[in-house]
mmCIF file of C-alpha atoms in Angstrom:
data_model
loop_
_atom_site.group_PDB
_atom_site.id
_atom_site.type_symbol
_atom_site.label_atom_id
_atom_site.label_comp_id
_atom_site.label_asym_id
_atom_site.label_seq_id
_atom_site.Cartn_x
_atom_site.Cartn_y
_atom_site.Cartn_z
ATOM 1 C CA UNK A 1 -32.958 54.644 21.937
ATOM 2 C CA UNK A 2 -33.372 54.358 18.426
ATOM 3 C CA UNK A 3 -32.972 50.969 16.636
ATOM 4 C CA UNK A 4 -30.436 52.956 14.096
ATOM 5 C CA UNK A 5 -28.658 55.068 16.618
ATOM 6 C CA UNK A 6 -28.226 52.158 18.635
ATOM 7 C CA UNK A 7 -25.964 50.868 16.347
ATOM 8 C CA UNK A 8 -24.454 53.733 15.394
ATOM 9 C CA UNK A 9 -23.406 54.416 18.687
ATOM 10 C CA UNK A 10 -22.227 50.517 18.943
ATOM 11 C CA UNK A 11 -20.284 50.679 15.418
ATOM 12 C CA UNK A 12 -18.506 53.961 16.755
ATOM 13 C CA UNK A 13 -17.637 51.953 20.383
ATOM 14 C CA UNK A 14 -16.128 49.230 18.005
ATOM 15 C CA UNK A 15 -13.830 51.614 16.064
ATOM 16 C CA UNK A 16 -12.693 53.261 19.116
ATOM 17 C CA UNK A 17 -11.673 50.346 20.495
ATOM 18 C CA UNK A 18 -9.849 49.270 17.306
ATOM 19 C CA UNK A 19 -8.187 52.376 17.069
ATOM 20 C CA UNK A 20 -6.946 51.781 21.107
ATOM 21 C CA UNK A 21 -6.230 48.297 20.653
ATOM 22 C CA UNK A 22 -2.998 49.397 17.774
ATOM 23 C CA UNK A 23 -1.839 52.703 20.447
ATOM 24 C CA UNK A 24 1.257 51.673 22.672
ATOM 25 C CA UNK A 25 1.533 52.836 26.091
ATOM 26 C CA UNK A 26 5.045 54.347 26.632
ATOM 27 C CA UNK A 27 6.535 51.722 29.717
ATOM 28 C CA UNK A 28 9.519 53.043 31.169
ATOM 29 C CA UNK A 29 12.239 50.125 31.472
ATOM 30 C CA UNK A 30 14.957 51.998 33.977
ATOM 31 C CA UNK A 31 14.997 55.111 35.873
ATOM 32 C CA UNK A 32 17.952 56.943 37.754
ATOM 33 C CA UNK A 33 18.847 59.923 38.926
ATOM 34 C CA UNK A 34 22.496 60.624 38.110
ATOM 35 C CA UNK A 35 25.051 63.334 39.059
ATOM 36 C CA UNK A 36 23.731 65.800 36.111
ATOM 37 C CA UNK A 37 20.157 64.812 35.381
ATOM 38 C CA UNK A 38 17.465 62.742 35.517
ATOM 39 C CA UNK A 39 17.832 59.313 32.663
ATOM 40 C CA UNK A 40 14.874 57.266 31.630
ATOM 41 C CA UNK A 41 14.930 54.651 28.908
ATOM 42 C CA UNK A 42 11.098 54.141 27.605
ATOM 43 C CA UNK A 43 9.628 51.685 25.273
ATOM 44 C CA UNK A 44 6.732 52.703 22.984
ATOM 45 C CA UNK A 45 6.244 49.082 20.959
ATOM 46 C CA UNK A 46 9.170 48.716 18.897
ATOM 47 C CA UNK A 47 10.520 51.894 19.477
ATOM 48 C CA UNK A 48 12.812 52.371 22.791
ATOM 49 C CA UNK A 49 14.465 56.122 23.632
ATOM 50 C CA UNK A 50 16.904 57.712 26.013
ATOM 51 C CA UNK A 51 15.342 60.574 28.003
ATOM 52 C CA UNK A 52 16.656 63.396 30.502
ATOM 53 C CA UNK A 53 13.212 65.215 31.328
ATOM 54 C CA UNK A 54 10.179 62.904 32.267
ATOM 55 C CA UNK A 55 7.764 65.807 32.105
ATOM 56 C CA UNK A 56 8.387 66.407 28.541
ATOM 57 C CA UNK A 57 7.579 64.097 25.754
ATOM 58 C CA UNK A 58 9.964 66.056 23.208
ATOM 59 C CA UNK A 59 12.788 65.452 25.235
ATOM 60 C CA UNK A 60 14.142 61.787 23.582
ATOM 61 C CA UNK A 61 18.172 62.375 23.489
ATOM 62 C CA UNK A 62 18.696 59.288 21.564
ATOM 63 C CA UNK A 63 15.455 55.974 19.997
ATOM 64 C CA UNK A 64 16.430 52.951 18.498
ATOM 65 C CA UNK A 65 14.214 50.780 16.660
ATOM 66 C CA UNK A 66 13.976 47.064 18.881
ATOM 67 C CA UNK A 67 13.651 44.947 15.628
ATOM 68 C CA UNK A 68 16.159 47.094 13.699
ATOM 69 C CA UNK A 69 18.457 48.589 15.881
ATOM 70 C CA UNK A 70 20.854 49.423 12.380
ATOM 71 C CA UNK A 71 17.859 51.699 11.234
ATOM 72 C CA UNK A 72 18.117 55.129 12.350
ATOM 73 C CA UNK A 73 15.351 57.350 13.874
ATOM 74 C CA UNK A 74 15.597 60.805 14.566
ATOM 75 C CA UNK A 75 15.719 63.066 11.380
ATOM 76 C CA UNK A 76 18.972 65.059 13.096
ATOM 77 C CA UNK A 77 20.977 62.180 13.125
ATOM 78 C CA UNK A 78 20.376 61.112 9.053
ATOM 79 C CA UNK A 79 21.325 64.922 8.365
ATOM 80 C CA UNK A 80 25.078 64.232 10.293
ATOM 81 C CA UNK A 81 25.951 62.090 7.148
ATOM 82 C CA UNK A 82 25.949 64.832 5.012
ATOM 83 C CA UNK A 83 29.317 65.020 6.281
ATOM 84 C CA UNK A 84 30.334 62.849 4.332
ATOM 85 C CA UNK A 85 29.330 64.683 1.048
ATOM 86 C CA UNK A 86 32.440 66.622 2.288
ATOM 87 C CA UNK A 87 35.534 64.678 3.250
ATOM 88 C CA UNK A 88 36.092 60.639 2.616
ATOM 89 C CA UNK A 89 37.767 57.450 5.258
ATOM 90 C CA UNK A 90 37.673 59.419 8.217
ATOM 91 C CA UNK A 91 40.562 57.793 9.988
ATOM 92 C CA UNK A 92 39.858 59.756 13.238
ATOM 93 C CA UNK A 93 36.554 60.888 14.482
ATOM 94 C CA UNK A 94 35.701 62.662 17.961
ATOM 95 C CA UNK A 95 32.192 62.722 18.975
ATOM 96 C CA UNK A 96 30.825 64.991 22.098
ATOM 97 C CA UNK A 97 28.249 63.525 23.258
ATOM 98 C CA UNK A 98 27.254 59.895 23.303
ATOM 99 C CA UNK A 99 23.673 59.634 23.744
ATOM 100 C CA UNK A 100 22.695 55.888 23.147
ATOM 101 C CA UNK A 101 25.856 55.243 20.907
ATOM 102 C CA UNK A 102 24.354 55.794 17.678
ATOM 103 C CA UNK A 103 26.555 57.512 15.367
ATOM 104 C CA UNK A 104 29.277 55.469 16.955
ATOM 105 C CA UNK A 105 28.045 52.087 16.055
ATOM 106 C CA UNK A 106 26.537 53.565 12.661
ATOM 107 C CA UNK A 107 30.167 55.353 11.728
ATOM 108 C CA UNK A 108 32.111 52.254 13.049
ATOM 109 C CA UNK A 109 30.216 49.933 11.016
ATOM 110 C CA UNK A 110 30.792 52.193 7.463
ATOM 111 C CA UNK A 111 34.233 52.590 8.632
ATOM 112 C CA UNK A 112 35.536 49.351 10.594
ATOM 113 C CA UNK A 113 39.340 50.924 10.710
ATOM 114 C CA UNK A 114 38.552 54.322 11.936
ATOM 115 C CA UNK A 115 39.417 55.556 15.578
ATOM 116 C CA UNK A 116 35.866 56.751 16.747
ATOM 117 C CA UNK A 117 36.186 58.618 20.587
ATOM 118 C CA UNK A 118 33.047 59.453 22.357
ATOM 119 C CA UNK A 119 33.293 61.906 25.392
ATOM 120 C CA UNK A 120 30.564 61.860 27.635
ATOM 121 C CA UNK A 121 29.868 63.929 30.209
ATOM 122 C CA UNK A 122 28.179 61.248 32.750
ATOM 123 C CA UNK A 123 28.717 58.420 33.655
ATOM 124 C CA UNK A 124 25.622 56.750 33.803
ATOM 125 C CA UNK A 125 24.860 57.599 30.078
ATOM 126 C CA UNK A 126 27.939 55.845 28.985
ATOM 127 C CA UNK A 127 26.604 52.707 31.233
ATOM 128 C CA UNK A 128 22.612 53.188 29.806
ATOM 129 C CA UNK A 129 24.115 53.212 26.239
ATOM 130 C CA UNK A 130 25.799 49.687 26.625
ATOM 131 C CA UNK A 131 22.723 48.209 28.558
ATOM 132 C CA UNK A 132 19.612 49.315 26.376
ATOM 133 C CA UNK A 133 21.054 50.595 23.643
ATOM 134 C CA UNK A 134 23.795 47.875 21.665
ATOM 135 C CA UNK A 135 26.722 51.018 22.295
ATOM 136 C CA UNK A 136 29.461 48.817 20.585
ATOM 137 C CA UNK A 137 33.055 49.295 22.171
ATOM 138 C CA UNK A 138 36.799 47.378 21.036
ATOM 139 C CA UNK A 139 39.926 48.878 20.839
ATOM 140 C CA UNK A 140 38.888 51.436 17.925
ATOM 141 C CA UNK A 141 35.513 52.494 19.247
ATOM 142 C CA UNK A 142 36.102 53.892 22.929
ATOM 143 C CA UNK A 143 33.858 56.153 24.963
ATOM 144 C CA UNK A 144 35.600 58.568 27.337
ATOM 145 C CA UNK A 145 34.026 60.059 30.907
ATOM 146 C CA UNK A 146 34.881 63.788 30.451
ATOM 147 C CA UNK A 147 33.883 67.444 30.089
ATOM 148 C CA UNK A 148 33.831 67.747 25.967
ATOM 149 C CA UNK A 149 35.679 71.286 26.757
ATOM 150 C CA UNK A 150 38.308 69.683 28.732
ATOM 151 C CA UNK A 151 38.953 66.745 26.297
ATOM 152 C CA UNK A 152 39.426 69.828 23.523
ATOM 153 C CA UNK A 153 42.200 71.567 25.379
ATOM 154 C CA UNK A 154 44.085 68.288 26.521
ATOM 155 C CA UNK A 155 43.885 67.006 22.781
ATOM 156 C CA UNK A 156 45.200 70.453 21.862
ATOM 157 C CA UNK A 157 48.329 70.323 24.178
ATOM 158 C CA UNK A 158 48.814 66.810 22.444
ATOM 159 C CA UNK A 159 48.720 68.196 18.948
ATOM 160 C CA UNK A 160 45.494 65.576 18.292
ATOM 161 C CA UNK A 161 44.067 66.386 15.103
ATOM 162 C CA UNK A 162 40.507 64.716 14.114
ATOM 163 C CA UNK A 163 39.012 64.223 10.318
ATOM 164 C CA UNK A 164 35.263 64.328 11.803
ATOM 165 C CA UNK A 165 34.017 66.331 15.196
ATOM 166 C CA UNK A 166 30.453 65.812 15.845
ATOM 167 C CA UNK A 167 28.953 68.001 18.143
ATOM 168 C CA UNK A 168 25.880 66.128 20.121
ATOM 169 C CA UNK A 169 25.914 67.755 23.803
ATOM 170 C CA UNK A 170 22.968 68.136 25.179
ATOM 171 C CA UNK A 171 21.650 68.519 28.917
ATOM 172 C CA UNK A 172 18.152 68.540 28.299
ATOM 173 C CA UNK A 173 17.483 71.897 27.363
ATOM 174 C CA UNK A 174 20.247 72.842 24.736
ATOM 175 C CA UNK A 175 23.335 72.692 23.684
ATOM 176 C CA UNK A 176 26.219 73.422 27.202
ATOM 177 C CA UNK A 177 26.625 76.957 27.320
ATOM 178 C CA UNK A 178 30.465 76.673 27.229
ATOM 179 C CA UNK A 179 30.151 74.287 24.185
ATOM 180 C CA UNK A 180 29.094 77.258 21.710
ATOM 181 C CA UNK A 181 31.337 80.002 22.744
ATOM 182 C CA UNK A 182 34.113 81.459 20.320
ATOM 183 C CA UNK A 183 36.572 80.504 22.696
ATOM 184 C CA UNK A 184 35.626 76.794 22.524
ATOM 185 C CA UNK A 185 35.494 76.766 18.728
ATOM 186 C CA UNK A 186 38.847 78.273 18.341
ATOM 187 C CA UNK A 187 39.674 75.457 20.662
ATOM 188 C CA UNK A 188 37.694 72.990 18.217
ATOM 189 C CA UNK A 189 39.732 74.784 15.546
ATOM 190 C CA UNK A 190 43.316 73.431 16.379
ATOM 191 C CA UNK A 191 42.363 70.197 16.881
ATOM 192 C CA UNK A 192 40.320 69.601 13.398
ATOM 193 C CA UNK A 193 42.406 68.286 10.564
ATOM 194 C CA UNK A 194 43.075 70.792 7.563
ATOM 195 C CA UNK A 195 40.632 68.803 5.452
ATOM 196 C CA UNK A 196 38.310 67.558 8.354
ATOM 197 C CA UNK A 197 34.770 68.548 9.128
ATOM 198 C CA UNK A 198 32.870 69.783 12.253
ATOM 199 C CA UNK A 199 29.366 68.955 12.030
ATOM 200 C CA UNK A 200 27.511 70.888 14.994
ATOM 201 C CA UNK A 201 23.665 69.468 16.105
ATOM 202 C CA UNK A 202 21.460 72.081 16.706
ATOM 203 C CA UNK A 203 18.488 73.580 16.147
ATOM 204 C CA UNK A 204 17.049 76.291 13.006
ATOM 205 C CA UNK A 205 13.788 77.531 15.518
ATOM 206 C CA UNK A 206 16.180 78.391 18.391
ATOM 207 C CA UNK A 207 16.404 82.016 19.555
ATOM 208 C CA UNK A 208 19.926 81.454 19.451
ATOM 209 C CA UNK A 209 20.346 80.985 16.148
ATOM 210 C CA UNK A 210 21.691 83.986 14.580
ATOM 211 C CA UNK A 211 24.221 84.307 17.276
ATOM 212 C CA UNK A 212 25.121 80.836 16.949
ATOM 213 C CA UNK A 213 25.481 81.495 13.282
ATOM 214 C CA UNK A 214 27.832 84.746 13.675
ATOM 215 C CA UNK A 215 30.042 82.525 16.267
ATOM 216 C CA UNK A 216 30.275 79.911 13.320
ATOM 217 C CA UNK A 217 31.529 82.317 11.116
ATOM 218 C CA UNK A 218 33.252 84.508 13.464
ATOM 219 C CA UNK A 219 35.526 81.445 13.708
ATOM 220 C CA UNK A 220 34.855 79.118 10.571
ATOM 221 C CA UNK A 221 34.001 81.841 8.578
ATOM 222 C CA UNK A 222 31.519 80.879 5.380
ATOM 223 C CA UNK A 223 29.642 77.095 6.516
ATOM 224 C CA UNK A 224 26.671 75.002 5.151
ATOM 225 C CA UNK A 225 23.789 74.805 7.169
ATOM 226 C CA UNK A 226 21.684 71.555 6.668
ATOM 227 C CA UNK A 227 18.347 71.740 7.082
ATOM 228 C CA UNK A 228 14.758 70.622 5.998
ATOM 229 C CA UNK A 229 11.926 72.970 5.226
ATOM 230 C CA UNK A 230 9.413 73.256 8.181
ATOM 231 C CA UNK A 231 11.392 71.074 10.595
ATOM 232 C CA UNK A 232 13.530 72.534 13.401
ATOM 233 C CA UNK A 233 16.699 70.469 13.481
ATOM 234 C CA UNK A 234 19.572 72.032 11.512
ATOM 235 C CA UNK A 235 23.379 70.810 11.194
ATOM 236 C CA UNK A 236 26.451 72.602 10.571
ATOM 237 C CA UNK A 237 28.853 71.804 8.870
ATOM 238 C CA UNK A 238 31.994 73.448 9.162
ATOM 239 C CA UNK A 239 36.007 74.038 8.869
ATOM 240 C CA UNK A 240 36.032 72.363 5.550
ATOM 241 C CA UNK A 241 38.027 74.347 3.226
ATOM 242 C CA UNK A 242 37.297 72.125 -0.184
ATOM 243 C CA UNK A 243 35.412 73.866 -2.781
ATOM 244 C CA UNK A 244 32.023 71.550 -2.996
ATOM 245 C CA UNK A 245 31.007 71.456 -6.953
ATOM 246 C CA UNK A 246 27.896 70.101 -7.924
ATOM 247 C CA UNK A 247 30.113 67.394 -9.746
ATOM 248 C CA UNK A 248 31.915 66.333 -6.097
ATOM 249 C CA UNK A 249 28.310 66.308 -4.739
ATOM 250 C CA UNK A 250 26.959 64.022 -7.189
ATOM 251 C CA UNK A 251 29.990 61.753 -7.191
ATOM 252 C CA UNK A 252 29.658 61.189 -3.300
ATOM 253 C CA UNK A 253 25.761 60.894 -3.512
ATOM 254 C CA UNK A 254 26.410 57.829 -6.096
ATOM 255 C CA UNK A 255 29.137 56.466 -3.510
ATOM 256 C CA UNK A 256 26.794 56.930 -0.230
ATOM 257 C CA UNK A 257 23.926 55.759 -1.447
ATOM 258 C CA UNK A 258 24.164 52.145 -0.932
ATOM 259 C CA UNK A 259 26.104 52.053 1.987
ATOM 260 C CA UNK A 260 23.853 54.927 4.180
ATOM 261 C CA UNK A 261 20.054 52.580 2.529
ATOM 262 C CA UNK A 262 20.255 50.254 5.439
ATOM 263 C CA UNK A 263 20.542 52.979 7.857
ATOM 264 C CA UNK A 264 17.490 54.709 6.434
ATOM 265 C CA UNK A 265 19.626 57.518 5.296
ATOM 266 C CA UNK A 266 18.539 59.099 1.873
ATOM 267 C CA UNK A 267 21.705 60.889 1.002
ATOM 268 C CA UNK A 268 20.250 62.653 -2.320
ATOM 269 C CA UNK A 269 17.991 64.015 -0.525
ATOM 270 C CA UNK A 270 20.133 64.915 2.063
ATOM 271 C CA UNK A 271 22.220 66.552 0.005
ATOM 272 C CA UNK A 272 19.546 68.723 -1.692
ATOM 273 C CA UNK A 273 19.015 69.944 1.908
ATOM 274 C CA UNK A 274 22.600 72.208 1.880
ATOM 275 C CA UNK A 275 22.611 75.681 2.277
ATOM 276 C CA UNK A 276 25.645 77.361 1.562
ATOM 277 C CA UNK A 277 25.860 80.893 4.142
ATOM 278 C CA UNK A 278 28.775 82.383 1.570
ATOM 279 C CA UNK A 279 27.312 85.443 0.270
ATOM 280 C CA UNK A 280 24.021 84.530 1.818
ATOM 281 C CA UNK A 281 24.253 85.364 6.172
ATOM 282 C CA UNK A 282 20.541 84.915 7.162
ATOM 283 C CA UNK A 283 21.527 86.946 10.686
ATOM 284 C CA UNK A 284 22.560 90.638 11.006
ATOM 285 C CA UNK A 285 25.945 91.963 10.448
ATOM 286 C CA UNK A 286 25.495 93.346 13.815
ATOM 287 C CA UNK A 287 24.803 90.458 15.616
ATOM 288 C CA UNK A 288 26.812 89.709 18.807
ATOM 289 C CA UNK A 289 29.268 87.064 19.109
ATOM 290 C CA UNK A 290 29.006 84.113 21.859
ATOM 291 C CA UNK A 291 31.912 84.098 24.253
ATOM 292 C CA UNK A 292 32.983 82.792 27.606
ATOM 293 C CA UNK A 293 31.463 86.489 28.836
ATOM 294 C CA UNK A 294 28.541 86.898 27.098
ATOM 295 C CA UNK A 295 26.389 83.458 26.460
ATOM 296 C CA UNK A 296 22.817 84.805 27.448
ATOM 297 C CA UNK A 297 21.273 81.515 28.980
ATOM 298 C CA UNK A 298 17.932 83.383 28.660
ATOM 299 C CA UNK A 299 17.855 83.161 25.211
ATOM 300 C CA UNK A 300 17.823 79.183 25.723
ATOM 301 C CA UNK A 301 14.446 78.686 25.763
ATOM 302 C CA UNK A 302 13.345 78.025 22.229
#
């Protein structure tokens, strides 16, 4: 070999190695198989994530950073807050779907005298979440094994009313079929307070999406979709009946702003992310309605 390809070859061997040297291999810490799905919790250097699908490396349900667990990860869970460009103090909040506990911590610390109630499905998330991921309990912050449609009609029958319902089930694939029906949000309906906010985690590239939209406003009617350019997560936001100025906007964003920094949160820009559907449906006036009969599960796949 040539004297100069020799160390060509040798520089390029150095840089590859350099460049493998910084890449973290994924270790999984625990692995179960409980009643609904398979749970893995993975670390990847600093980062450690919840997962219900080890073939799939999209499938993280909740991350937390090791060395700043306060910091938030996934872009989804920033957009939540612009909830709070909405209503102020929630006193009660419901969330479906615990994950690793992140909004609950992140809520309970902004708001140490709210009532936050997580309902979880399983079991062994509830448990995962207090092992690997800091999911904070007391006697404000309490997570709840149940069905998030059950929980809705019980709290119904008890006349519960809630100023913030997040919507975060997942089982892997999407959102529970019986979770996005118009039944269920009429359901949703009677429990929300008459100045609260539902803010619904789901997705802008899903084949679903313009019949999840009509559902919305079927039931909600007009709502604000939150979303970023190019990216697939979307949030809605609806129920709200206030009339959001510009003026109310830019109030809250001056309010938020230092207390959502140390999450990573960047609420102006958050809030430059709403898209209001009154006078502006981006589905068909003809598009069917999700119900209890008719929730096409083959239109999951997104």
């Amino acid at each position: 070999m040539h004297k100069s390809n020799f160390y060509m070859v040798l520089y390029v061997l150095m840089l590859l190695s350099l460049l493998f040297s910084h890449l973290s291999v994924a270790k999984t810490i625990h692995s179960e198989r409980s009643l609904y799905r398979n749970i893995l919790v993975e670390e990847t250097g600093n980062l450690r994530c919840l997962k219900f699908d080890e073939k799939s490396s999209q499938s993280s349900q909740s991350c937390m950073y090791i060395n700043e667990p306060k910091k938030l990860v996934f872009n989804y869970t920033k957009l939540v807050f612009s909830s709070l460009l909405l209503i102020e103090d929630p006193k009660k909040v419901l969330i479906i779907g615990l994950g690793g506990g992140t909004l609950s911590n992140t809520i309970s610390e902004l708001y140490p005298k709210a009532i936050i109630e997580n309902i979880e499905i399983d079991p062994a998330v509830i448990k995962v979440a207090r092992d690997y991921f800091n999911f904070k309990e007391s006697t404000k912050v309490t997570a709840k094994v149940q069905d998030g449609r059950i929980f809705i009609k019980r709290a119904a029958l008890k006349k519960q009313q809630f100023d913030w319902i997040i919507l975060d089930a997942f089982n892997g694939d999407y959102i529970p079929e019986h979770l996005l029906t118009k039944e269920f949000f009429e359901e949703l309906k009677s429990v929300l307070a008459s100045d609260g906010v539902i803010a619904a985690n789901t997705f802008s590239s899903s084949k679903l999406y313009e019949h999840e939209s009509a559902t919305y406003n079927a039931v909600f009617g007009d709502f604000i979709n939150v979303s970023r350019k190019n990216h697939s997560n979307r949030i809605i936001l609806a129920g709200n009946k206030s009339t959001l100025t510009q003026a109310h906007i830019n109030k809250r964003v001056s309010e938020l702003t230092p207390l959502l920094l140390p999450y990573g949160v960047n609420i102006k820009a958050i809030s430059q992310m709403l898209h209001f559907t009154k006078n502006n449906h981006d589905w068909p006036e003809n598009t069917k309605v999700l119900t209890d009969q008719y929730s096409p599960a083959n239109l999951l796949n997104f």
